[in-house]
CSV table of C-alpha atoms in Angstrom, one decimal:
chain,number,residue,atom,x,y,z
A,1,GLN,CA,-17.4,-151.0,-41.6
A,2,VAL,CA,-14.2,-153.2,-43.9
A,3,GLN,CA,-10.9,-152.7,-41.2
A,4,LEU,CA,-8.0,-154.5,-42.7
A,5,GLN,CA,-5.1,-155.5,-40.6
A,6,GLU,CA,-1.9,-156.4,-42.2
A,7,SER,CA,0.4,-159.4,-40.4
A,8,GLY,CA,3.8,-161.2,-41.2
A,9,PRO,CA,7.8,-161.4,-40.3
A,10,GLY,CA,8.9,-157.7,-40.0
A,11,LEU,CA,12.5,-159.3,-40.8
A,12,VAL,CA,13.0,-161.8,-44.5
A,13,LYS,CA,16.3,-162.5,-45.0
A,14,PRO,CA,17.7,-162.4,-48.4
A,15,SER,CA,17.0,-164.8,-51.6
A,16,GLU,CA,14.3,-166.3,-48.6
A,17,SER,CA,9.9,-165.7,-49.2
A,18,LEU,CA,8.5,-162.6,-47.8
A,19,SER,CA,5.0,-163.7,-47.0
A,20,LEU,CA,2.2,-161.4,-45.2
A,21,THR,CA,-1.4,-161.5,-44.5
A,22,CYS,CA,-4.4,-159.0,-44.3
A,23,SER,CA,-7.2,-159.9,-42.0
A,24,VAL,CA,-10.5,-158.6,-43.0
A,25,SER,CA,-13.7,-157.7,-41.5
A,26,GLY,CA,-16.9,-156.1,-41.2
A,27,ASP,CA,-17.7,-158.1,-44.0
A,28,SER,CA,-17.0,-161.0,-46.1
A,29,ILE,CA,-13.7,-160.9,-48.1
A,30,SER,CA,-15.9,-163.0,-51.4
A,31,SER,CA,-17.4,-159.3,-51.7
A,32,TYR,CA,-15.2,-157.2,-52.7
A,33,HIS,CA,-11.8,-156.9,-54.9
A,34,TRP,CA,-8.5,-156.9,-52.7
A,35,SER,CA,-5.2,-155.5,-53.4
A,36,TRP,CA,-1.1,-154.9,-52.3
A,37,ILE,CA,0.5,-151.7,-52.7
A,38,ARG,CA,4.6,-151.2,-51.3
A,39,GLN,CA,6.3,-148.2,-49.8
A,40,SER,CA,9.5,-147.7,-49.9
A,41,ALA,CA,12.3,-144.9,-49.2
A,42,GLY,CA,13.7,-144.6,-53.1
A,43,LYS,CA,10.8,-145.0,-55.2
A,44,GLY,CA,7.5,-144.1,-53.0
A,45,LEU,CA,4.2,-145.7,-53.7
A,46,GLU,CA,3.9,-148.8,-55.8
A,47,TRP,CA,1.3,-150.8,-57.4
A,48,ILE,CA,1.8,-154.4,-56.5
A,49,GLY,CA,-0.8,-156.6,-57.5
A,50,ARG,CA,-4.8,-157.3,-57.1
A,51,LEU,CA,-7.0,-160.3,-56.3
A,52,LEU,CA,-11.4,-159.6,-58.0
A,53,THR,CA,-13.8,-161.4,-56.2
A,54,ARG,CA,-13.5,-164.4,-59.5
A,55,GLY,CA,-10.4,-165.4,-58.5
A,56,THR,CA,-8.9,-163.3,-61.1
A,57,THR,CA,-5.1,-161.9,-60.0
A,58,ASN,CA,-3.4,-158.7,-61.9
A,59,TYR,CA,0.0,-158.3,-61.0
A,60,ASN,CA,2.6,-155.1,-62.1
A,61,PRO,CA,5.0,-156.5,-64.6
A,62,SER,CA,7.6,-155.2,-62.8
A,63,LEU,CA,7.4,-157.7,-59.2
A,64,GLU,CA,5.2,-160.1,-61.1
A,65,ARG,CA,7.8,-163.2,-61.8
A,66,ARG,CA,8.2,-162.7,-58.0
A,67,VAL,CA,4.9,-162.2,-57.1
A,68,THR,CA,1.6,-164.3,-55.9
A,69,ILE,CA,-2.0,-162.7,-54.6
A,70,SER,CA,-4.2,-164.9,-53.0
A,71,ALA,CA,-8.1,-165.9,-50.8
A,72,ASP,CA,-8.6,-168.0,-47.7
A,73,THR,CA,-12.1,-167.2,-47.6
A,74,SER,CA,-12.4,-169.7,-44.7
A,75,LYS,CA,-9.9,-167.2,-42.0
A,76,ASN,CA,-11.5,-163.9,-44.4
A,77,GLN,CA,-7.9,-163.5,-45.2
A,78,PHE,CA,-6.4,-163.0,-48.5
A,79,SER,CA,-1.8,-163.0,-48.7
A,80,LEU,CA,1.3,-161.5,-50.2
A,81,LYS,CA,3.8,-163.7,-51.3
A,82,LEU,CA,6.6,-162.2,-53.0
A,83,SER,CA,9.9,-164.2,-53.8
A,84,SER,CA,13.5,-164.0,-54.0
A,85,VAL,CA,13.5,-161.1,-52.1
A,86,THR,CA,16.2,-158.1,-51.8
A,87,ALA,CA,17.4,-155.7,-49.9
A,88,ALA,CA,15.2,-153.3,-52.8
A,89,ASP,CA,12.4,-155.1,-52.0
A,90,THR,CA,12.3,-153.6,-47.9
A,91,ALA,CA,9.5,-151.3,-47.5
A,92,VAL,CA,6.5,-150.6,-45.6
A,93,TYR,CA,3.3,-153.4,-47.0
A,94,TYR,CA,0.0,-151.9,-47.2
A,95,CYS,CA,-3.0,-153.8,-47.9
A,96,THR,CA,-6.3,-152.1,-49.3
A,97,ARG,CA,-9.7,-152.8,-50.5
A,98,VAL,CA,-10.0,-152.4,-54.9
A,99,VAL,CA,-12.5,-150.8,-56.5
A,100,VAL,CA,-13.2,-151.7,-59.6
A,101,PRO,CA,-14.2,-149.2,-61.9
A,102,ALA,CA,-12.2,-146.9,-59.5
A,103,THR,CA,-16.3,-144.4,-59.4
A,104,TYR,CA,-15.7,-144.1,-55.9
A,105,GLY,CA,-11.6,-143.9,-55.6
A,106,ALA,CA,-9.7,-147.1,-56.2
A,107,PHE,CA,-8.2,-147.9,-52.6
A,108,ASP,CA,-11.2,-147.0,-50.5
A,109,ILE,CA,-9.2,-148.4,-47.4
A,110,TRP,CA,-6.1,-149.0,-46.7
A,111,GLY,CA,-4.7,-151.7,-43.3
A,112,GLN,CA,-2.5,-149.6,-41.5
A,113,GLY,CA,1.0,-150.9,-42.8
A,114,ILE,CA,3.9,-153.3,-42.1
A,115,MET,CA,7.6,-152.4,-42.3
A,116,VAL,CA,9.8,-155.5,-43.9
A,117,THR,CA,13.1,-154.8,-44.0
A,118,VAL,CA,15.9,-157.3,-46.0
A,119,SER,CA,18.5,-157.9,-44.1
A,120,SER,CA,20.8,-160.9,-43.2
B,1,ASP,CA,3.4,-147.9,-67.9
B,2,ILE,CA,1.5,-144.8,-67.4
B,3,MET,CA,4.2,-142.6,-65.9
B,4,MET,CA,2.6,-139.4,-63.1
B,5,THR,CA,4.8,-137.0,-62.8
B,6,GLN,CA,4.1,-134.1,-60.0
B,7,SER,CA,4.9,-130.3,-59.2
B,8,PRO,CA,6.2,-128.9,-56.5
B,9,LEU,CA,7.8,-131.7,-54.7
B,10,SER,CA,7.5,-129.8,-51.8
B,11,LEU,CA,4.9,-126.9,-50.9
B,12,PRO,CA,5.3,-124.7,-47.8
B,13,VAL,CA,2.2,-122.7,-47.4
B,14,THR,CA,1.1,-119.8,-44.9
B,15,PRO,CA,-2.3,-120.9,-42.4
B,16,GLY,CA,-5.2,-119.3,-45.0
B,17,GLU,CA,-3.9,-119.6,-47.9
B,18,PRO,CA,-4.4,-121.2,-51.1
B,19,ALA,CA,-2.5,-124.2,-52.1
B,20,SER,CA,-1.9,-125.6,-55.8
B,21,ILE,CA,-0.4,-128.6,-57.0
B,22,SER,CA,0.1,-130.1,-60.8
B,23,CYS,CA,0.2,-133.7,-61.7
B,24,ARG,CA,0.9,-134.8,-65.7
B,25,SER,CA,0.6,-138.3,-66.9
B,26,SER,CA,2.2,-139.9,-70.1
B,27,GLN,CA,-0.6,-140.3,-71.3
B,28,SER,CA,-4.5,-139.0,-71.7
B,29,LEU,CA,-6.6,-141.0,-67.9
B,30,LEU,CA,-9.7,-140.9,-70.3
B,31,SER,CA,-11.8,-144.1,-71.0
B,32,SER,CA,-13.7,-145.4,-73.7
B,33,GLY,CA,-16.7,-144.2,-71.0
B,34,GLY,CA,-15.9,-140.8,-70.5
B,35,SER,CA,-14.5,-140.8,-67.5
B,36,THR,CA,-10.8,-139.9,-66.8
B,37,TYR,CA,-9.5,-141.4,-64.1
B,38,LEU,CA,-7.3,-139.3,-62.2
B,39,GLU,CA,-7.1,-139.7,-58.2
B,40,TRP,CA,-5.4,-137.7,-55.3
B,41,TYR,CA,-4.8,-139.2,-52.0
B,42,LEU,CA,-3.0,-137.3,-48.8
B,43,GLN,CA,-1.1,-139.4,-46.6
B,44,LYS,CA,-0.8,-137.5,-43.0
B,45,PRO,CA,2.0,-138.0,-41.0
B,46,GLY,CA,2.2,-141.6,-39.5
B,47,GLN,CA,-1.2,-142.5,-42.2
B,48,SER,CA,-1.2,-144.8,-44.5
B,49,PRO,CA,-3.1,-142.5,-47.6
B,50,GLN,CA,-6.7,-142.0,-47.9
B,51,VAL,CA,-8.3,-141.4,-50.7
B,52,LEU,CA,-9.3,-137.4,-51.4
B,53,ILE,CA,-10.7,-137.1,-55.0
B,54,SER,CA,-11.5,-139.2,-57.7
B,55,LEU,CA,-12.8,-139.7,-61.6
B,56,THR,CA,-10.3,-135.9,-61.5
B,57,SER,CA,-13.2,-134.1,-59.3
B,58,ASN,CA,-15.8,-135.9,-57.7
B,59,ARG,CA,-14.1,-135.5,-53.3
B,60,ALA,CA,-14.6,-138.5,-51.2
B,61,SER,CA,-16.9,-138.7,-48.5
B,62,GLY,CA,-15.6,-136.6,-46.0
B,63,VAL,CA,-13.7,-134.3,-47.4
B,64,PRO,CA,-14.1,-130.6,-47.1
B,65,ASP,CA,-14.8,-128.4,-49.9
B,66,ARG,CA,-12.2,-126.1,-49.5
B,67,PHE,CA,-9.6,-129.9,-51.6
B,68,SER,CA,-10.9,-129.2,-55.8
B,69,GLY,CA,-9.8,-131.4,-58.2
B,70,SER,CA,-9.9,-130.2,-62.0
B,71,GLY,CA,-8.2,-130.9,-65.1
B,72,SER,CA,-8.5,-133.3,-68.7
B,73,GLY,CA,-6.2,-135.4,-70.6
B,74,THR,CA,-3.1,-135.4,-69.4
B,75,ASP,CA,-2.3,-132.3,-66.7
B,76,PHE,CA,-4.2,-132.0,-64.0
B,77,THR,CA,-4.8,-129.9,-60.9
B,78,LEU,CA,-5.4,-130.4,-56.8
B,79,LYS,CA,-6.4,-126.7,-55.0
B,80,ILE,CA,-6.5,-126.5,-50.8
B,81,SER,CA,-8.5,-123.1,-51.4
B,82,ARG,CA,-7.6,-122.1,-47.3
B,83,VAL,CA,-4.8,-124.4,-45.4
B,84,GLU,CA,-5.1,-125.1,-42.3
B,85,ALA,CA,-3.1,-126.7,-39.8
B,86,GLU,CA,-4.2,-130.3,-40.2
B,87,ASP,CA,-3.9,-130.3,-44.2
B,88,VAL,CA,0.0,-131.4,-43.8
B,89,GLY,CA,1.1,-134.6,-45.4
B,90,ILE,CA,1.7,-135.6,-48.6
B,91,TYR,CA,-0.7,-135.2,-51.4
B,92,TYR,CA,-0.2,-137.9,-54.9
B,93,CYS,CA,-1.8,-137.9,-57.6
B,94,MET,CA,-2.7,-141.7,-58.9
B,95,GLN,CA,-4.4,-143.3,-62.2
B,96,ALA,CA,-6.8,-145.7,-62.2
B,97,LEU,CA,-7.2,-146.1,-65.7
B,98,GLN,CA,-5.5,-149.1,-66.1
B,99,THR,CA,-2.9,-151.7,-64.5
B,100,PRO,CA,-0.4,-151.0,-62.9
B,101,TYR,CA,-2.1,-148.6,-61.1
B,102,THR,CA,0.8,-146.4,-60.7
B,103,PHE,CA,1.2,-143.0,-58.3
B,104,GLY,CA,3.4,-139.6,-58.6
B,105,GLN,CA,6.2,-139.2,-56.9
B,106,GLY,CA,4.4,-136.8,-54.3
B,107,THR,CA,4.4,-133.4,-53.3
B,108,THR,CA,5.1,-132.1,-48.9
B,109,LEU,CA,2.6,-130.2,-47.8
B,110,GLU,CA,4.4,-128.1,-44.7
B,111,ILE,CA,3.0,-125.1,-42.6
B,112,LYS,CA,5.1,-121.7,-42.8
């Protein structure tokens, strides 16, 4: 059973970069596709981007200039980096497994989520 | 981006009664392969969202058969035949036809 766990700082200063890691247990990260989704009070659930097994990334155009998703196969982890953050980036960030095509549900496994606040 | 619009946003229901949530997309979710990529998620209090329904009407593993999804093109419905206390939470529709994946605003189901 694949399980996901987010980690990273809970507080980030405005204009700095937000960096989160998702640790995958139960299977190899190389076997699946992965994604980040965030949830804020103001915008609900927002898809951030995905990392496909062959290394291809797709990002939400609204965030594309600031987002990078990458994997570290040696640690069985994938990560999110969001640069130049503002208060609007305050949210709960979820890492998920993403299934393509979405025959049985696009986001079938979710981490518990990590709250990130952007404030000085 | 495909916009997803849900109604109602709040849904108080008496246990044992049925419930229905509507979802409309700004463009058809029918793929060239003939599948319609509309999904439903439930976020129970204090938990991460979980998939309920995929491809408009396919229940995910372990989802009770009191949940059913229907619709086509741009108009979709999630129905609960008899609401139970454990069904409280926020229900989201989501389109998985193309990136960026987009979600509805969410419908909060509460027990009367």
